Each structure stands twice: as C-alpha cells, then as structure tokens.
C-alpha cells in the first residue's frame, strides 16, 4: 500500500518501491547474419559465445540517448496513469549522454514536460542502473520526494567500432525506466555497490575525456570507441556479481531459495549462467533477454524488468546484479510492490 500521509511526519519511515516499469528499443534490428556482412564473424560464434541473436540500433541521426529515455518514460507515465508535472526527480544512468555536457536527465525532463523535476546523470557503465536506482531510492526513503524516475539508457551504436569484431557484436541500443514511490511494506531492501578504478585498463573509451581530449589523431587512431579486454572482464564479471549476490544474501540471512527472480546484467549468457550455477539459482529463476537486445549497458536491467514484469507478484523477492566498466558492480535486493 502506498503512503498518503505528509512526508515530513514520516521521514525515514518509507521503503522506496518500484511502482511502474517501461522500456523502449528502436525499430531497426541488426541480426547476427547482418553482422556477418560488417565484420568477420558468424551467427554460430556469436550465439555460442554470448547468447546474442540480434540487437536494436537507433539509426535516426536526429535522435540520441535522451530520446530513447523519453520514449520509455512516456510509456511509464501512461502505465502509472500520472502526468509529467508530478515527477520531482529524474536520474539517467548512461555512458552515452547526448552531449559531454549538459546531462541527459535535464534533456529528458524538458522533453517530457517534467517542469517540477530536477535531475542528473550517473556514469557507472553497465552497473549504472543499480547505482542510480539505489541513489534515487534514498530520496524516497528519507521522505524528500514521492515520485522519482530512474532511467537506464544507452545508444551503444554511437561508440562502437564496427571494424572491431570483439566488441561491435556485443552491444545494442535501448532504454528502460522505473518509477519509485514511497511504500510502507515493499521496495528496495538492501544494496551492495562496489568499485575498483584499476579496472579502467580493461574497459574504457580511450579518448574524448580530459586526459586525452579529442584530436584529429585520436579520431584517426579509433580511440573514441569501446575498448575491452574481453577475457579479463569476463572473469571479473563472474566474480564481482557472484560475490555481491552472496554478500547481499548473507547480510539479509537469505539463501538463493528465498529469491524468486535473479535479474543479471545482460552482457554474456555464459557469464549469467556461470553466476547462476555457482550460486545454485535454478535457470527458471534467472531472467534473460540478451538474445533480443545484446548488451544495452545501463539499459539491460530495466529492459529485463519491463519484459518480465507480468511474471512478478506482489511480495516477490528479486535480486538485480550488474558488472561493468570502472570496474563497477553490485547487487540490489528488493520486494516487488504490485
Ligand atoms: O557489460 C560490460 C562487461 N562486459 C562483459 O561482461 C563482456 C565480457 N567478455 C565477454 O563476454 C567475452 O570475453 C567475449 C564475448 C567478448 C569474447 O568471448 P571469449 O570466449 O572470451 O573469446 P576470446 O576473446 O577468448 O576469443 C576466442 C577467439 C579468438 O580467436 P583465437 O585467438 O582463438 O584464434 C578471437 O579472435 O574468438 C575470436 N573472436 C571471434 N570470432 C568470430 C573474437 N570475436 C569474434 C567474433 N566472431 N565476433
């Protein structure tokens, strides 16, 4: 049940519950077969090594990450039956902001007409959504705000090197959004969030930041794309997600048996299955849609919530987990509110 009382009287009394979910992927689809015309690869390699069959690509040059966020949020508001002016805060998790500055959240707020909202972006790569969700939840739990939107959105096609077969086959474009509101019973229960900046050497965009500003040379050297040492990231991702799930279970005196659904970041089906098997999560509890979208970075977890929300029942215990560039990683435990 949602609280209706005055927020100040209940300061610190609330849980932050997800009360609506929506998602958006662009129309255009790039299949593995299409990829065979772009780089030296094949459907069998991509499916067996990653689980990916296709990805959606935003091709309209007048549109960007904020527009995918807007499409997801417009659906979110419709699902919840509320207007944009009721939103107080918007957080966008992304590594592909429309501009280096200003932030994408303000663009989204303006485009949807959320004139009473402020916002900001969080850059935690593939862990961005769980970092942003945890951050947004704090404003609800303290009674500060009653309607916070958290978006995970990335136009990965804008930073992919379509001459590098080790990365370009992995990623796609998409956005997911959730509304967080106060609830007296259900919502975020705990979060284990971690980071290790030494991981920068294995996964980053080499140029375009203050260390190596954009020059004709950085462009010629193809340094404005995703760079990844896949095998190292693969191993770190399994360890990071496994340990953060173990931590959050232990802190809450729970085991995998107590969890109804595990929603992992969708980077590689072998990573997802590896983590699930090590922790004895049966496959039917592990939600996977990587075959449709590939890795949409901050978009994967909210897109999964959106695709599978009809399965969830009030009170279901769900763990979200992610690992990404930074390195960043973690796990969030929540109870479903509707
Ligand atoms: O979301 C952010 C976090 N990112 C991740 O979690 C991604 C983590 N890494 C991975 O998912 C995997 O490491 C990859 C999918 C990127 C690569 O899979 P892998 O099993 O680690 O392959 P590998 O890098 O060890 O490469 C195996 C072989 C190599 O050939 P040789 O050296 O054995 O002859 C590669 O050149 O596969 C080759 N290869 C390809 N072959 C066909 C690499 N990419 C491709 C490709 N098509 N697209």
mmCIF file of C-alpha atoms and ligand atoms in Angstrom:
data_model
loop_
_atom_site.group_PDB
_atom_site.id
_atom_site.type_symbol
_atom_site.label_atom_id
_atom_site.label_comp_id
_atom_site.label_asym_id
_atom_site.label_seq_id
_atom_site.Cartn_x
_atom_site.Cartn_y
_atom_site.Cartn_z
ATOM 1 C CA UNK A 1 0.000 0.000 0.000
ATOM 2 C CA UNK A 2 1.283 3.461 -0.805
ATOM 3 C CA UNK A 3 1.671 6.038 1.955
ATOM 4 C CA UNK A 4 -0.607 9.025 1.646
ATOM 5 C CA UNK A 5 0.489 10.864 4.796
ATOM 6 C CA UNK A 6 2.558 14.027 4.945
ATOM 7 C CA UNK A 7 6.113 13.176 4.002
ATOM 8 C CA UNK A 8 7.809 15.190 6.775
ATOM 9 C CA UNK A 9 5.961 13.343 9.556
ATOM 10 C CA UNK A 10 7.193 10.064 8.130
ATOM 11 C CA UNK A 11 10.804 10.992 7.468
ATOM 12 C CA UNK A 12 12.878 7.820 7.274
ATOM 13 C CA UNK A 13 9.839 5.565 7.578
ATOM 14 C CA UNK A 14 9.405 4.699 3.948
ATOM 15 C CA UNK A 15 10.553 1.985 1.658
ATOM 16 C CA UNK A 16 11.230 3.000 -1.946
ATOM 17 C CA UNK A 17 9.133 0.790 -4.206
ATOM 18 C CA UNK A 18 9.183 0.360 -7.951
ATOM 19 C CA UNK A 19 5.573 1.146 -8.894
ATOM 20 C CA UNK A 20 5.824 1.150 -12.710
ATOM 21 C CA UNK A 21 8.232 -0.059 -15.394
ATOM 22 C CA UNK A 22 8.576 0.682 -19.111
ATOM 23 C CA UNK A 23 11.088 0.128 -21.878
ATOM 24 C CA UNK A 24 11.944 1.241 -25.380
ATOM 25 C CA UNK A 25 14.130 -0.175 -28.119
ATOM 26 C CA UNK A 26 14.488 1.393 -31.566
ATOM 27 C CA UNK A 27 12.792 -0.264 -34.528
ATOM 28 C CA UNK A 28 15.857 -1.190 -36.570
ATOM 29 C CA UNK A 29 17.304 -4.641 -35.877
ATOM 30 C CA UNK A 30 20.831 -5.807 -36.622
ATOM 31 C CA UNK A 31 20.872 -9.615 -36.688
ATOM 32 C CA UNK A 32 23.927 -11.834 -36.387
ATOM 33 C CA UNK A 33 23.520 -12.538 -40.113
ATOM 34 C CA UNK A 34 23.723 -8.772 -40.770
ATOM 35 C CA UNK A 35 26.885 -8.707 -38.623
ATOM 36 C CA UNK A 36 28.490 -11.218 -40.988
ATOM 37 C CA UNK A 37 28.420 -8.501 -43.681
ATOM 38 C CA UNK A 38 30.119 -5.983 -41.381
ATOM 39 C CA UNK A 39 32.943 -7.952 -39.693
ATOM 40 C CA UNK A 40 34.455 -11.415 -39.992
ATOM 41 C CA UNK A 41 32.124 -13.324 -37.695
ATOM 42 C CA UNK A 42 29.272 -15.794 -37.833
ATOM 43 C CA UNK A 43 25.963 -16.491 -36.134
ATOM 44 C CA UNK A 44 27.208 -19.735 -34.575
ATOM 45 C CA UNK A 45 30.193 -17.990 -32.882
ATOM 46 C CA UNK A 46 28.087 -15.123 -31.566
ATOM 47 C CA UNK A 47 25.255 -17.314 -30.232
ATOM 48 C CA UNK A 48 27.515 -19.939 -28.656
ATOM 49 C CA UNK A 49 29.929 -17.393 -27.098
ATOM 50 C CA UNK A 50 27.413 -14.745 -25.997
ATOM 51 C CA UNK A 51 23.777 -15.872 -26.390
ATOM 52 C CA UNK A 52 23.044 -12.803 -28.547
ATOM 53 C CA UNK A 53 20.915 -13.266 -31.699
ATOM 54 C CA UNK A 54 20.163 -9.654 -32.589
ATOM 55 C CA UNK A 55 20.369 -6.098 -31.272
ATOM 56 C CA UNK A 56 18.303 -2.947 -31.886
ATOM 57 C CA UNK A 57 20.035 0.090 -33.374
ATOM 58 C CA UNK A 58 18.955 3.742 -33.268
ATOM 59 C CA UNK A 59 19.554 4.854 -36.836
ATOM 60 C CA UNK A 60 17.794 8.242 -36.914
ATOM 61 C CA UNK A 61 20.686 10.771 -36.809
ATOM 62 C CA UNK A 62 18.425 13.388 -35.191
ATOM 63 C CA UNK A 63 17.781 11.131 -32.162
ATOM 64 C CA UNK A 64 20.001 10.043 -29.267
ATOM 65 C CA UNK A 65 20.002 8.506 -25.787
ATOM 66 C CA UNK A 66 17.638 11.128 -24.303
ATOM 67 C CA UNK A 67 15.031 10.315 -26.966
ATOM 68 C CA UNK A 68 15.054 6.624 -26.068
ATOM 69 C CA UNK A 69 14.710 7.668 -22.414
ATOM 70 C CA UNK A 70 11.787 9.924 -23.329
ATOM 71 C CA UNK A 71 10.028 7.094 -25.182
ATOM 72 C CA UNK A 72 10.443 4.806 -22.152
ATOM 73 C CA UNK A 73 9.271 7.492 -19.707
ATOM 74 C CA UNK A 74 6.200 8.442 -21.756
ATOM 75 C CA UNK A 75 5.139 4.789 -21.613
ATOM 76 C CA UNK A 76 5.997 4.687 -17.880
ATOM 77 C CA UNK A 77 3.750 7.675 -17.115
ATOM 78 C CA UNK A 78 0.955 6.083 -19.133
ATOM 79 C CA UNK A 79 1.365 2.765 -17.290
ATOM 80 C CA UNK A 80 1.091 4.555 -13.918
ATOM 81 C CA UNK A 81 -1.602 6.981 -15.094
ATOM 82 C CA UNK A 82 0.205 10.131 -13.938
ATOM 83 C CA UNK A 83 1.365 13.345 -15.597
ATOM 84 C CA UNK A 84 4.950 14.508 -16.172
ATOM 85 C CA UNK A 85 4.435 17.527 -13.896
ATOM 86 C CA UNK A 86 4.085 15.156 -10.908
ATOM 87 C CA UNK A 87 7.689 13.946 -11.291
ATOM 88 C CA UNK A 88 10.144 15.522 -8.823
ATOM 89 C CA UNK A 89 13.438 13.958 -9.816
ATOM 90 C CA UNK A 90 14.943 12.098 -12.788
ATOM 91 C CA UNK A 91 18.210 10.148 -12.756
ATOM 92 C CA UNK A 92 19.653 8.841 -16.013
ATOM 93 C CA UNK A 93 22.278 6.103 -15.921
ATOM 94 C CA UNK A 94 24.249 6.215 -19.164
ATOM 95 C CA UNK A 95 27.710 6.201 -20.741
ATOM 96 C CA UNK A 96 26.353 7.672 -23.968
ATOM 97 C CA UNK A 97 24.958 11.031 -22.878
ATOM 98 C CA UNK A 98 23.659 13.148 -25.792
ATOM 99 C CA UNK A 99 26.468 15.642 -25.031
ATOM 100 C CA UNK A 100 29.597 15.546 -22.824
ATOM 101 C CA UNK A 101 27.613 18.258 -21.007
ATOM 102 C CA UNK A 102 24.901 19.119 -20.066
ATOM 103 C CA UNK A 103 23.455 15.970 -18.564
ATOM 104 C CA UNK A 104 20.852 13.802 -20.244
ATOM 105 C CA UNK A 105 18.381 13.835 -17.326
ATOM 106 C CA UNK A 106 17.665 17.534 -17.834
ATOM 107 C CA UNK A 107 17.071 16.967 -21.533
ATOM 108 C CA UNK A 108 14.623 14.164 -20.734
ATOM 109 C CA UNK A 109 12.830 16.314 -18.132
ATOM 110 C CA UNK A 110 12.455 19.147 -20.597
ATOM 111 C CA UNK A 111 11.304 16.930 -23.477
ATOM 112 C CA UNK A 112 8.596 15.198 -21.412
ATOM 113 C CA UNK A 113 7.441 18.444 -19.768
ATOM 114 C CA UNK A 114 8.519 17.484 -16.225
ATOM 115 C CA UNK A 115 8.711 21.137 -15.228
ATOM 116 C CA UNK A 116 8.797 20.407 -11.484
ATOM 117 C CA UNK A 117 11.695 17.960 -11.719
ATOM 118 C CA UNK A 118 15.449 18.310 -11.492
ATOM 119 C CA UNK A 119 17.872 15.599 -12.459
ATOM 120 C CA UNK A 120 21.365 14.407 -13.125
ATOM 121 C CA UNK A 121 23.245 11.572 -14.823
ATOM 122 C CA UNK A 122 25.176 8.715 -13.267
ATOM 123 C CA UNK A 123 28.027 7.153 -15.195
ATOM 124 C CA UNK A 124 28.732 3.719 -13.789
ATOM 125 C CA UNK A 125 28.675 1.901 -17.134
ATOM 126 C CA UNK A 126 26.819 -1.415 -17.018
ATOM 127 C CA UNK A 127 26.196 -1.009 -13.261
ATOM 128 C CA UNK A 128 24.668 2.421 -13.854
ATOM 129 C CA UNK A 129 21.062 1.382 -13.377
ATOM 130 C CA UNK A 130 21.553 -0.288 -9.983
ATOM 131 C CA UNK A 131 23.703 2.657 -8.782
ATOM 132 C CA UNK A 132 21.036 5.136 -9.966
ATOM 133 C CA UNK A 133 18.167 3.089 -8.524
ATOM 134 C CA UNK A 134 19.866 2.973 -5.122
ATOM 135 C CA UNK A 135 20.567 6.716 -5.265
ATOM 136 C CA UNK A 136 17.001 7.613 -6.276
ATOM 137 C CA UNK A 137 15.612 5.323 -3.574
ATOM 138 C CA UNK A 138 17.403 7.325 -0.858
ATOM 139 C CA UNK A 139 15.414 10.456 -1.768
ATOM 140 C CA UNK A 140 12.191 8.471 -1.407
ATOM 141 C CA UNK A 141 13.195 6.598 1.777
ATOM 142 C CA UNK A 142 14.030 9.890 3.524
ATOM 143 C CA UNK A 143 10.639 11.325 2.601
ATOM 144 C CA UNK A 144 12.223 14.009 0.417
ATOM 145 C CA UNK A 145 10.417 13.050 -2.807
ATOM 146 C CA UNK A 146 7.426 10.901 -3.677
ATOM 147 C CA UNK A 147 7.911 10.415 -7.405
ATOM 148 C CA UNK A 148 11.385 9.688 -8.740
ATOM 149 C CA UNK A 149 12.152 8.290 -12.187
ATOM 150 C CA UNK A 150 15.274 6.221 -12.798
ATOM 151 C CA UNK A 151 16.265 5.566 -16.406
ATOM 152 C CA UNK A 152 18.956 3.250 -17.764
ATOM 153 C CA UNK A 153 19.642 4.197 -21.386
ATOM 154 C CA UNK A 154 22.473 3.772 -23.844
ATOM 155 C CA UNK A 155 22.966 4.284 -27.544
ATOM 156 C CA UNK A 156 25.960 1.960 -27.700
ATOM 157 C CA UNK A 157 25.977 2.090 -31.519
ATOM 158 C CA UNK A 158 27.283 5.661 -31.200
ATOM 159 C CA UNK A 159 30.505 4.450 -29.525
ATOM 160 C CA UNK A 160 31.098 1.092 -31.223
ATOM 161 C CA UNK A 161 33.903 0.376 -33.644
ATOM 162 C CA UNK A 162 32.217 -1.585 -36.428
ATOM 163 C CA UNK A 163 35.679 -2.741 -37.528
ATOM 164 C CA UNK A 164 36.326 -4.468 -34.166
ATOM 165 C CA UNK A 165 34.530 -7.822 -34.142
ATOM 166 C CA UNK A 166 35.385 -8.449 -30.495
ATOM 167 C CA UNK A 167 33.165 -5.573 -29.305
ATOM 168 C CA UNK A 168 30.695 -4.486 -32.009
ATOM 169 C CA UNK A 169 28.759 -7.766 -31.958
ATOM 170 C CA UNK A 170 28.091 -7.450 -28.214
ATOM 171 C CA UNK A 171 26.146 -4.238 -27.805
ATOM 172 C CA UNK A 172 22.825 -2.687 -28.811
ATOM 173 C CA UNK A 173 20.708 0.408 -28.122
ATOM 174 C CA UNK A 174 17.800 0.696 -25.700
ATOM 175 C CA UNK A 175 16.297 2.302 -22.612
ATOM 176 C CA UNK A 176 14.301 1.214 -19.595
ATOM 177 C CA UNK A 177 12.687 3.319 -16.892
ATOM 178 C CA UNK A 178 11.160 2.775 -13.474
ATOM 179 C CA UNK A 179 9.092 4.977 -11.178
ATOM 180 C CA UNK A 180 9.972 4.867 -7.479
ATOM 181 C CA UNK A 181 7.407 5.868 -4.861
ATOM 182 C CA UNK A 182 7.121 5.508 -1.075
ATOM 183 C CA UNK A 183 5.538 2.326 0.254
ATOM 184 C CA UNK A 184 5.107 1.065 3.794
ATOM 185 C CA UNK A 185 5.982 -2.568 3.088
ATOM 186 C CA UNK A 186 7.563 -3.284 -0.279
ATOM 187 C CA UNK A 187 10.572 -1.880 -2.103
ATOM 188 C CA UNK A 188 14.346 -1.776 -2.006
ATOM 189 C CA UNK A 189 15.644 -3.798 0.909
ATOM 190 C CA UNK A 190 19.426 -3.686 0.560
ATOM 191 C CA UNK A 191 22.216 -2.882 -1.882
ATOM 192 C CA UNK A 192 25.859 -3.894 -2.136
ATOM 193 C CA UNK A 193 27.616 -1.490 -4.511
ATOM 194 C CA UNK A 194 31.315 -1.786 -5.327
ATOM 195 C CA UNK A 195 34.015 -0.204 -7.478
ATOM 196 C CA UNK A 196 37.663 -0.631 -8.476
ATOM 197 C CA UNK A 197 39.169 2.072 -10.680
ATOM 198 C CA UNK A 198 42.127 -0.110 -11.617
ATOM 199 C CA UNK A 199 39.714 -1.854 -13.996
ATOM 200 C CA UNK A 200 39.977 1.156 -16.334
ATOM 201 C CA UNK A 201 42.798 -0.554 -18.221
ATOM 202 C CA UNK A 202 40.499 -3.356 -19.371
ATOM 203 C CA UNK A 203 37.326 -1.495 -20.379
ATOM 204 C CA UNK A 204 37.095 2.160 -21.424
ATOM 205 C CA UNK A 205 36.849 4.743 -24.164
ATOM 206 C CA UNK A 206 40.451 5.789 -24.636
ATOM 207 C CA UNK A 207 39.973 9.411 -25.743
ATOM 208 C CA UNK A 208 37.471 12.237 -25.608
ATOM 209 C CA UNK A 209 37.849 12.921 -21.879
ATOM 210 C CA UNK A 210 40.118 15.407 -20.083
ATOM 211 C CA UNK A 211 43.108 13.031 -20.099
ATOM 212 C CA UNK A 212 43.100 12.627 -23.861
ATOM 213 C CA UNK A 213 40.886 15.310 -25.401
ATOM 214 C CA UNK A 214 39.583 14.710 -28.911
ATOM 215 C CA UNK A 215 42.066 15.486 -31.661
ATOM 216 C CA UNK A 216 42.343 14.517 -35.306
ATOM 217 C CA UNK A 217 44.890 11.946 -34.146
ATOM 218 C CA UNK A 218 42.592 10.324 -31.537
ATOM 219 C CA UNK A 219 39.906 10.045 -34.201
ATOM 220 C CA UNK A 220 42.358 8.581 -36.735
ATOM 221 C CA UNK A 221 43.512 6.080 -34.069
ATOM 222 C CA UNK A 222 39.891 4.988 -33.474
ATOM 223 C CA UNK A 223 40.112 5.924 -29.782
ATOM 224 C CA UNK A 224 36.518 7.136 -29.425
ATOM 225 C CA UNK A 225 35.053 3.661 -29.284
ATOM 226 C CA UNK A 226 34.530 0.969 -26.638
ATOM 227 C CA UNK A 227 37.833 -0.735 -25.869
ATOM 228 C CA UNK A 228 37.590 -4.029 -23.980
ATOM 229 C CA UNK A 229 39.880 -6.893 -22.998
ATOM 230 C CA UNK A 230 37.075 -9.419 -23.055
ATOM 231 C CA UNK A 231 38.577 -12.381 -21.215
ATOM 232 C CA UNK A 232 39.708 -10.314 -18.217
ATOM 233 C CA UNK A 233 36.354 -8.567 -17.972
ATOM 234 C CA UNK A 234 34.559 -11.911 -18.323
ATOM 235 C CA UNK A 235 36.311 -13.370 -15.273
ATOM 236 C CA UNK A 236 35.968 -10.201 -13.190
ATOM 237 C CA UNK A 237 32.248 -10.005 -14.059
ATOM 238 C CA UNK A 238 31.563 -13.526 -12.806
ATOM 239 C CA UNK A 239 33.489 -12.945 -9.578
ATOM 240 C CA UNK A 240 32.008 -9.484 -8.955
ATOM 241 C CA UNK A 241 28.380 -10.446 -9.491
ATOM 242 C CA UNK A 242 28.743 -13.737 -7.607
ATOM 243 C CA UNK A 243 30.337 -12.076 -4.561
ATOM 244 C CA UNK A 244 27.921 -9.164 -4.399
ATOM 245 C CA UNK A 245 24.928 -11.528 -4.576
ATOM 246 C CA UNK A 246 26.487 -13.650 -1.826
ATOM 247 C CA UNK A 247 27.050 -10.515 0.286
ATOM 248 C CA UNK A 248 23.512 -9.249 -0.081
ATOM 249 C CA UNK A 249 22.068 -12.701 0.702
ATOM 250 C CA UNK A 250 24.269 -13.098 3.771
ATOM 251 C CA UNK A 251 23.508 -9.620 5.102
ATOM 252 C CA UNK A 252 19.809 -10.431 4.923
ATOM 253 C CA UNK A 253 20.054 -14.009 6.266
ATOM 254 C CA UNK A 254 18.792 -15.408 2.987
ATOM 255 C CA UNK A 255 19.790 -18.099 0.512
ATOM 256 C CA UNK A 256 19.096 -18.495 -3.211
ATOM 257 C CA UNK A 257 15.989 -20.492 -2.215
ATOM 258 C CA UNK A 258 14.460 -17.331 -0.726
ATOM 259 C CA UNK A 259 14.789 -15.401 -4.001
ATOM 260 C CA UNK A 260 12.039 -15.563 -6.631
ATOM 261 C CA UNK A 261 13.974 -13.964 -9.517
ATOM 262 C CA UNK A 262 17.567 -13.057 -10.299
ATOM 263 C CA UNK A 263 17.912 -10.282 -12.894
ATOM 264 C CA UNK A 264 21.536 -10.081 -14.023
ATOM 265 C CA UNK A 265 23.089 -7.501 -16.321
ATOM 266 C CA UNK A 266 22.872 -8.973 -19.833
ATOM 267 C CA UNK A 267 26.442 -8.948 -21.175
ATOM 268 C CA UNK A 268 27.026 -12.589 -21.954
ATOM 269 C CA UNK A 269 24.808 -15.656 -21.414
ATOM 270 C CA UNK A 270 27.859 -17.651 -20.313
ATOM 271 C CA UNK A 271 28.529 -15.107 -17.542
ATOM 272 C CA UNK A 272 24.872 -15.186 -16.454
ATOM 273 C CA UNK A 273 24.731 -18.999 -16.379
ATOM 274 C CA UNK A 274 28.116 -19.190 -14.640
ATOM 275 C CA UNK A 275 26.969 -16.915 -11.810
ATOM 276 C CA UNK A 276 23.591 -18.679 -11.508
ATOM 277 C CA UNK A 277 25.153 -22.148 -11.392
ATOM 278 C CA UNK A 278 27.790 -21.194 -8.806
ATOM 279 C CA UNK A 279 25.081 -19.846 -6.512
ATOM 280 C CA UNK A 280 22.562 -22.653 -7.151
ATOM 281 C CA UNK A 281 19.927 -20.447 -8.768
ATOM 282 C CA UNK A 282 17.753 -22.715 -10.951
ATOM 283 C CA UNK A 283 17.558 -21.423 -14.540
ATOM 284 C CA UNK A 284 13.810 -20.706 -14.301
ATOM 285 C CA UNK A 285 14.545 -18.032 -11.668
ATOM 286 C CA UNK A 286 17.148 -16.301 -13.836
ATOM 287 C CA UNK A 287 15.648 -13.790 -16.263
ATOM 288 C CA UNK A 288 17.356 -13.479 -19.649
ATOM 289 C CA UNK A 289 16.535 -11.421 -22.751
ATOM 290 C CA UNK A 290 20.072 -10.956 -24.120
ATOM 291 C CA UNK A 291 19.124 -12.811 -27.304
ATOM 292 C CA UNK A 292 16.853 -9.919 -28.364
ATOM 293 C CA UNK A 293 18.845 -6.830 -27.412
ATOM 294 C CA UNK A 294 22.502 -7.744 -26.789
ATOM 295 C CA UNK A 295 24.190 -5.635 -24.121
ATOM 296 C CA UNK A 296 22.441 -2.260 -23.827
ATOM 297 C CA UNK A 297 24.777 -1.252 -20.943
ATOM 298 C CA UNK A 298 22.650 0.758 -18.433
ATOM 299 C CA UNK A 299 19.505 -0.404 -20.245
ATOM 300 C CA UNK A 300 19.748 -4.149 -19.639
ATOM 301 C CA UNK A 301 18.221 -4.442 -16.154
ATOM 302 C CA UNK A 302 15.235 -2.100 -16.625
ATOM 303 C CA UNK A 303 14.560 -3.689 -20.039
ATOM 304 C CA UNK A 304 14.527 -7.074 -18.311
ATOM 305 C CA UNK A 305 12.183 -5.764 -15.603
ATOM 306 C CA UNK A 306 9.940 -4.474 -18.379
ATOM 307 C CA UNK A 307 9.941 -7.685 -20.428
ATOM 308 C CA UNK A 308 9.233 -9.935 -17.442
ATOM 309 C CA UNK A 309 7.050 -7.720 -15.223
ATOM 310 C CA UNK A 310 3.914 -9.772 -15.951
ATOM 311 C CA UNK A 311 5.583 -12.693 -14.115
ATOM 312 C CA UNK A 312 6.112 -10.752 -10.887
ATOM 313 C CA UNK A 313 3.723 -10.945 -7.939
ATOM 314 C CA UNK A 314 3.443 -8.534 -5.027
ATOM 315 C CA UNK A 315 5.991 -9.555 -2.399
ATOM 316 C CA UNK A 316 8.293 -11.432 -4.780
ATOM 317 C CA UNK A 317 11.922 -11.167 -3.726
ATOM 318 C CA UNK A 318 14.147 -10.080 -6.593
ATOM 319 C CA UNK A 319 17.901 -9.551 -6.872
ATOM 320 C CA UNK A 320 19.307 -7.226 -9.538
ATOM 321 C CA UNK A 321 23.033 -7.606 -10.223
ATOM 322 C CA UNK A 322 25.477 -5.949 -12.607
ATOM 323 C CA UNK A 323 29.126 -5.612 -13.526
ATOM 324 C CA UNK A 324 30.687 -3.047 -15.832
ATOM 325 C CA UNK A 325 33.368 -0.575 -16.771
ATOM 326 C CA UNK A 326 35.144 1.161 -13.917
ATOM 327 C CA UNK A 327 35.133 -1.573 -12.726
ATOM 328 C CA UNK A 328 31.763 -1.142 -11.039
ATOM 329 C CA UNK A 329 29.500 -3.882 -9.732
ATOM 330 C CA UNK A 330 26.913 -4.798 -7.149
ATOM 331 C CA UNK A 331 23.598 -6.360 -6.226
ATOM 332 C CA UNK A 332 20.267 -4.890 -5.106
ATOM 333 C CA UNK A 333 17.659 -6.857 -3.143
ATOM 334 C CA UNK A 334 14.039 -5.716 -3.391
ATOM 335 C CA UNK A 335 10.493 -6.892 -2.860
ATOM 336 C CA UNK A 336 8.076 -6.332 -5.744
ATOM 337 C CA UNK A 337 5.270 -3.921 -4.913
ATOM 338 C CA UNK A 338 2.477 -4.660 -7.420
HETATM 339 O O1 LIG B 1 28.991 -5.281 -19.960
HETATM 340 C C1 LIG B 1 30.279 -4.878 -19.602
HETATM 341 C C2 LIG B 1 31.066 -6.009 -19.229
HETATM 342 N N1 LIG B 1 31.444 -6.777 -20.390
HETATM 343 C C3 LIG B 1 31.386 -8.083 -20.356
HETATM 344 O O2 LIG B 1 30.921 -8.653 -19.383
HETATM 345 C C4 LIG B 1 31.963 -8.840 -21.531
HETATM 346 C C5 LIG B 1 32.935 -9.849 -21.027
HETATM 347 N N2 LIG B 1 33.601 -10.638 -22.056
HETATM 348 C C6 LIG B 1 32.948 -11.495 -22.891
HETATM 349 O O3 LIG B 1 31.735 -11.553 -22.882
HETATM 350 C C7 LIG B 1 33.768 -12.402 -23.753
HETATM 351 O O4 LIG B 1 35.114 -12.330 -23.351
HETATM 352 C C8 LIG B 1 33.682 -12.073 -25.280
HETATM 353 C C9 LIG B 1 32.296 -12.427 -25.790
HETATM 354 C C10 LIG B 1 33.980 -10.603 -25.508
HETATM 355 C C11 LIG B 1 34.677 -12.925 -26.031
HETATM 356 O O5 LIG B 1 34.441 -14.301 -25.768
HETATM 357 P P1 LIG B 1 35.651 -15.258 -25.361
HETATM 358 O O6 LIG B 1 35.106 -16.613 -25.214
HETATM 359 O O7 LIG B 1 36.318 -14.634 -24.162
HETATM 360 O O8 LIG B 1 36.553 -15.206 -26.653
HETATM 361 P P2 LIG B 1 38.073 -14.776 -26.785
HETATM 362 O O9 LIG B 1 38.228 -13.306 -26.610
HETATM 363 O O10 LIG B 1 38.896 -15.680 -25.930
HETATM 364 O O11 LIG B 1 38.336 -15.139 -28.311
HETATM 365 C C12 LIG B 1 38.277 -16.502 -28.795
HETATM 366 C C13 LIG B 1 38.508 -16.498 -30.277
HETATM 367 C C14 LIG B 1 39.713 -15.632 -30.707
HETATM 368 O O12 LIG B 1 40.351 -16.307 -31.766
HETATM 369 P P3 LIG B 1 41.682 -17.169 -31.495
HETATM 370 O O13 LIG B 1 42.669 -16.235 -30.879
HETATM 371 O O14 LIG B 1 41.258 -18.256 -30.557
HETATM 372 O O15 LIG B 1 42.031 -17.638 -32.847
HETATM 373 C C15 LIG B 1 39.063 -14.367 -31.224
HETATM 374 O O16 LIG B 1 39.841 -13.727 -32.189
HETATM 375 O O17 LIG B 1 37.369 -15.939 -30.938
HETATM 376 C C16 LIG B 1 37.800 -14.899 -31.847
HETATM 377 N N3 LIG B 1 36.743 -13.916 -31.953
HETATM 378 C C17 LIG B 1 35.736 -14.002 -32.838
HETATM 379 N N4 LIG B 1 35.432 -14.924 -33.773
HETATM 380 C C18 LIG B 1 34.309 -14.723 -34.504
HETATM 381 C C19 LIG B 1 36.583 -12.789 -31.216
HETATM 382 N N5 LIG B 1 35.469 -12.140 -31.607
HETATM 383 C C20 LIG B 1 34.919 -12.871 -32.611
HETATM 384 C C21 LIG B 1 33.760 -12.727 -33.403
HETATM 385 N N6 LIG B 1 33.500 -13.665 -34.327
HETATM 386 N N7 LIG B 1 32.921 -11.683 -33.253
#
